[in-house]
Amino acid sequence: MNIKAIILAGGKATRLLPLTEKTPKSLVPVLNTPFLDHVLLALKSYGIEDVTIACGHLSTSLQEHYAENNLDLNISFTYEESPLGTGGAVVNAWDKQTQTILVLNGDIFSDINIADLLAFHQKSQSQITFSLVTLEDPSHYGVLEIDINGRVLSFTEKPKLEEAKSNLINAGIYIMETSVLQMVTADKFTSFEQDIFPILLANGAPIFGFKSNAYWIDIGKPQDYKQLNFDLLNGKVCTFAPRPRGIYNTEKQNIISDTAIIASTSQIKNSIIWKDVKVGNRAIVDDSVLCKHVQISADCYIKSSLLGQEVYVKEGHQVIEEKIDAGNVFS
Ligand code: GDD
Ligand code: MG
């Protein structure tokens, strides 16, 4: 597909703290691979090779990661001193020549068919074509109403559940004619969802939605980050990213980096363990995420918790239903 992509990756990712305190949301490991690698390799499978990543928060590690391995893609970066919002970020990243662009929220994993999305966009002569998925509770997302031809009638960002006009949500993957970007003032915070989509619709712009039954998840919340890892582990959805060395245990539901050092007398289940973690003798880790360089001493019990980078839990301690910020010592 001959289309350029812009990936929005500059949000602060506060809902995913403490996992995103030191690691940008785009690089949190999913199946031991930085999240965005999965997205980029999916784009590559469609022949999409020109990608601009619009970053802000923790951008240096993102740039360093793709400087080391660009996945044979042509990746460029734009940077925002302070967040420009989704609309401002796209204008900042747009090369001012391309007419049609693919825009992706940088925290979505989906196997939505992008070639079909583009074909629908072209056929309907749309200015923006949203990919849409159906959720039982759409209230945490952008909710759209469409007519039988797919034309969007309304867009409401995060309505109350009782006020949601449908179960169709904005999947965060759009095809966009850059003519709509004229509405966005450069270098000024502008949200597509709050400031642009509602105005375009009020002005009668041809905006369409393309429904899909594909797998879809936004990793922006810890529960959903874990869910994606386990869905991939359990084969509910496939990825184009190769599996690096590590432990992928479907019986115990563990995903463990190959550089983690795990005592053989410890018990780990339902957990995701990042690089260079140490787990001591007889420690139990259940339903938890341990970020890079976490150290769990002997005889600890870690249950339903998220431990930020370099957290150190001293011998015999229990951590239950906690979120512990990076660098803390738990004693
Ligand atoms: N560069 C840049 N600058 N990126 C940004 C900024 C910004 O100021 N603000 C947010 N982003 C990026 C985030 O990093 C993320 O990848 C994406 O834009 C969406 O932001 P989120 O903060 O994750 O938004 P959301 O999940 O609450 O809602 C959005 O996504 C939903 C689908 O998951 C909206 O687009 C909803 O309408 C949509 O349903
Ligand atoms: Mg999100």
Coordinates of C-alpha atoms and ligand atoms in Angstrom, one line a residue, residues 15 25 105-108 140-141 158 216 218-221, ligand 2:
R15 CA -3.1 5.3 33.4
K25 CA 4.0 3.3 26.4
N105 CA -3.0 6.0 18.0
G106 CA 0.2 4.5 19.2
D107 CA -1.3 2.2 21.9
I108 CA -3.7 0.1 19.7
H140 CA -14.1 5.0 27.8
Y141 CA -13.6 5.7 24.1
K158 CA -16.0 9.3 26.3
W216 CA -8.8 -4.8 19.1
D218 CA -5.9 -0.3 23.7
I219 CA -3.0 -1.1 26.0
G220 CA -3.5 2.2 27.9
K221 CA -4.7 0.5 31.1
Ligands
MG2 MG -5.4 5.0 24.4

